[in-house]
CSV table of C-alpha atoms in Angstrom, one decimal:
chain,number,residue,atom,x,y,z
A,1,MET,CA,17.8,11.0,-9.7
A,2,SER,CA,21.1,11.7,-11.3
A,3,GLU,CA,20.0,15.4,-11.3
A,4,LEU,CA,19.3,15.5,-7.8
A,5,SER,CA,23.1,15.0,-7.0
A,6,HIS,CA,24.7,17.9,-6.9
A,7,ARG,CA,21.5,18.4,-4.0
A,8,GLN,CA,21.3,16.9,-0.1
A,9,VAL,CA,18.5,14.6,-0.2
A,10,VAL,CA,17.3,14.5,3.5
A,11,LEU,CA,13.6,13.2,5.4
A,12,LEU,CA,11.3,16.3,6.3
A,13,ASP,CA,13.0,16.1,9.9
A,14,ASP,CA,16.3,18.1,8.4
A,15,TYR,CA,14.6,19.4,6.2
A,16,ASP,CA,15.2,23.5,5.2
A,17,PRO,CA,12.8,25.3,3.0
A,18,HIS,CA,15.7,28.0,3.0
A,19,ASN,CA,18.1,25.9,1.9
A,20,THR,CA,17.5,25.1,-1.5
A,21,ASP,CA,20.4,22.4,-1.4
A,22,LYS,CA,18.3,20.3,0.6
A,23,ILE,CA,15.3,18.2,-0.8
A,24,VAL,CA,13.1,16.1,0.5
A,25,VAL,CA,11.8,13.1,-2.2
A,26,THR,CA,7.6,12.6,-0.8
A,27,PHE,CA,5.5,10.1,-2.1
A,28,ASP,CA,1.9,10.3,-1.5
A,29,ASN,CA,-0.5,6.5,-1.2
A,30,VAL,CA,1.9,4.2,-1.6
A,31,ASN,CA,1.5,1.2,-4.4
A,32,LYS,CA,3.3,-1.4,-5.4
A,33,ASN,CA,5.0,0.1,-8.6
A,34,ILE,CA,6.8,2.3,-5.7
A,35,LEU,CA,9.2,-1.0,-4.4
A,36,GLU,CA,8.6,-2.1,-8.5
A,37,TYR,CA,10.4,1.2,-9.9
A,38,ALA,CA,11.6,3.8,-7.6
A,39,PHE,CA,12.4,2.0,-4.8
A,40,PRO,CA,15.2,0.3,-6.6
A,41,ILE,CA,17.0,3.5,-8.3
A,42,LEU,CA,15.8,5.0,-4.7
A,43,LYS,CA,18.4,2.5,-2.9
A,44,HIS,CA,20.9,2.9,-5.6
A,45,PHE,CA,21.0,6.5,-4.8
A,46,GLY,CA,21.3,5.7,-1.8
A,47,TYR,CA,18.4,8.8,-1.2
A,48,PRO,CA,16.4,8.3,2.1
A,49,PHE,CA,12.1,8.9,0.7
A,50,GLU,CA,8.9,9.7,2.8
A,51,LEU,CA,6.4,7.3,2.3
A,52,PHE,CA,2.5,9.2,3.5
A,53,LEU,CA,-0.1,6.0,3.4
A,54,GLY,CA,-3.5,6.4,4.2
A,55,LEU,CA,-5.8,3.4,5.7
A,56,GLU,CA,-6.0,1.9,2.3
A,57,ASN,CA,-2.8,0.7,3.4
A,58,GLU,CA,-4.5,-2.0,5.7
A,59,ASP,CA,-6.9,-2.9,3.9
A,60,LEU,CA,-3.9,-3.9,0.9
A,61,ASP,CA,-6.9,-4.1,-1.9
A,62,GLU,CA,-7.4,-2.3,-4.8
A,63,VAL,CA,-8.9,1.4,-4.6
A,64,LEU,CA,-10.2,3.8,-6.6
A,65,TYR,CA,-9.7,7.3,-5.9
A,66,SER,CA,-12.0,9.7,-8.5
A,67,GLY,CA,-10.3,10.0,-11.6
A,68,GLU,CA,-7.8,7.7,-10.7
A,69,PRO,CA,-7.6,3.6,-11.9
A,70,ASN,CA,-7.3,1.4,-9.8
A,71,ALA,CA,-4.4,1.0,-7.6
A,72,LEU,CA,-2.5,-1.5,-5.3
A,73,PHE,CA,-1.5,-0.6,-2.3
A,74,ALA,CA,1.8,-2.6,-1.1
A,75,ASN,CA,1.5,-4.7,1.5
A,76,GLU,CA,3.1,-4.9,5.4
A,77,ASP,CA,5.4,-6.6,4.1
A,78,GLU,CA,6.5,-4.4,1.3
A,79,LEU,CA,6.4,-0.9,3.3
A,80,LEU,CA,8.2,-2.4,6.2
A,81,GLU,CA,10.7,-3.6,3.1
A,82,LEU,CA,10.9,0.2,2.3
A,83,VAL,CA,12.2,1.5,5.3
A,84,LYS,CA,14.6,-1.2,5.6
A,85,GLY,CA,16.0,0.3,2.5
A,86,GLY,CA,15.7,4.0,3.3
A,87,GLY,CA,11.6,5.1,3.8
A,88,ARG,CA,9.7,6.6,6.2
A,89,LEU,CA,6.3,6.1,6.9
A,90,GLN,CA,4.1,9.2,7.5
A,91,TRP,CA,0.5,9.1,7.7
A,92,HIS,CA,-2.5,11.5,5.4
A,93,THR,CA,-5.7,9.9,7.3
A,94,ARG,CA,-7.6,6.8,7.2
A,95,SER,CA,-10.1,8.2,4.1
A,96,HIS,CA,-8.2,10.9,2.0
A,97,LEU,CA,-11.0,13.0,2.4
A,98,SER,CA,-11.1,17.1,2.3
A,99,LEU,CA,-10.2,18.1,6.4
A,100,LYS,CA,-11.1,21.4,5.4
A,101,GLU,CA,-15.5,20.9,6.0
A,102,VAL,CA,-14.6,18.9,9.0
A,103,PHE,CA,-15.5,20.6,12.7
A,104,ASP,CA,-16.9,17.2,14.5
A,105,LYS,CA,-13.8,15.8,17.2
A,106,LYS,CA,-14.7,12.6,17.2
A,107,THR,CA,-13.8,12.2,12.9
A,108,ILE,CA,-11.6,14.5,12.8
A,109,GLN,CA,-9.6,12.1,15.6
A,110,LYS,CA,-10.9,9.0,13.9
A,111,GLU,CA,-8.7,10.7,10.1
A,112,LEU,CA,-5.9,11.4,12.1
A,113,SER,CA,-5.4,7.7,14.2
A,114,ILE,CA,-3.0,5.1,12.8
A,115,PRO,CA,-3.4,1.9,13.3
A,116,GLU,CA,-1.0,-0.3,15.7
A,117,ASN,CA,-0.2,-2.4,12.5
A,118,LEU,CA,1.4,-0.1,11.0
A,119,LEU,CA,2.8,2.0,13.5
A,120,ILE,CA,4.7,-0.7,14.5
A,121,LEU,CA,6.5,-0.9,10.7
A,122,ASP,CA,8.1,2.0,11.3
A,123,PRO,CA,9.1,3.1,14.9
A,124,LYS,CA,10.5,6.2,13.8
A,125,GLY,CA,7.8,6.7,11.7
A,126,PHE,CA,4.7,9.1,11.2
A,127,ASN,CA,6.1,12.1,12.7
A,128,TRP,CA,4.9,13.9,9.6
A,129,PHE,CA,1.2,14.6,8.8
A,130,ALA,CA,-0.1,15.4,4.5
A,131,TYR,CA,-4.0,16.9,4.8
A,132,PRO,CA,-5.4,15.0,1.4
A,133,HIS,CA,-6.0,18.0,-1.1
A,134,GLY,CA,-4.0,20.8,1.2
A,135,GLN,CA,-7.0,20.9,2.8
A,136,TYR,CA,-8.2,21.4,6.2
A,137,ASN,CA,-9.4,23.7,9.3
A,138,ASP,CA,-8.5,25.4,11.9
A,139,SER,CA,-10.1,22.6,14.3
A,140,VAL,CA,-8.0,19.7,12.4
A,141,LEU,CA,-5.1,21.8,12.4
A,142,GLU,CA,-5.2,21.5,16.5
A,143,GLU,CA,-5.7,17.5,16.5
A,144,VAL,CA,-2.7,17.1,13.7
A,145,LYS,CA,-0.5,19.3,17.2
């Protein structure tokens, strides 16, 4: 993180991909280890950060993604602590499935819907969306807009 101190660490709203002095710190899936290890360092430097989460944070159980070890996700109190400490919550779908071959509007809308209990944790958040696996199609793109 010391290496970033000569740059401006910003939230996505203030990011400019043409300005190499601006960078964004993001996390995909909000595991408890972010709170334990990364958060104290980010807080020390005063860096804001983006937290992309999905429904697994609502379930608050261990989730196994293919090829990844079990992960304990942050619960609502922990998410709130991260928000109060400079983080901002964002969304990446309910089930983390690839959206490239999903064309059914109801399925897309269900994946994009954010549970109310998560929305209230960060009134300034949920303005950005991360496409799981970086994949999408035109139907998904329209619904995200």
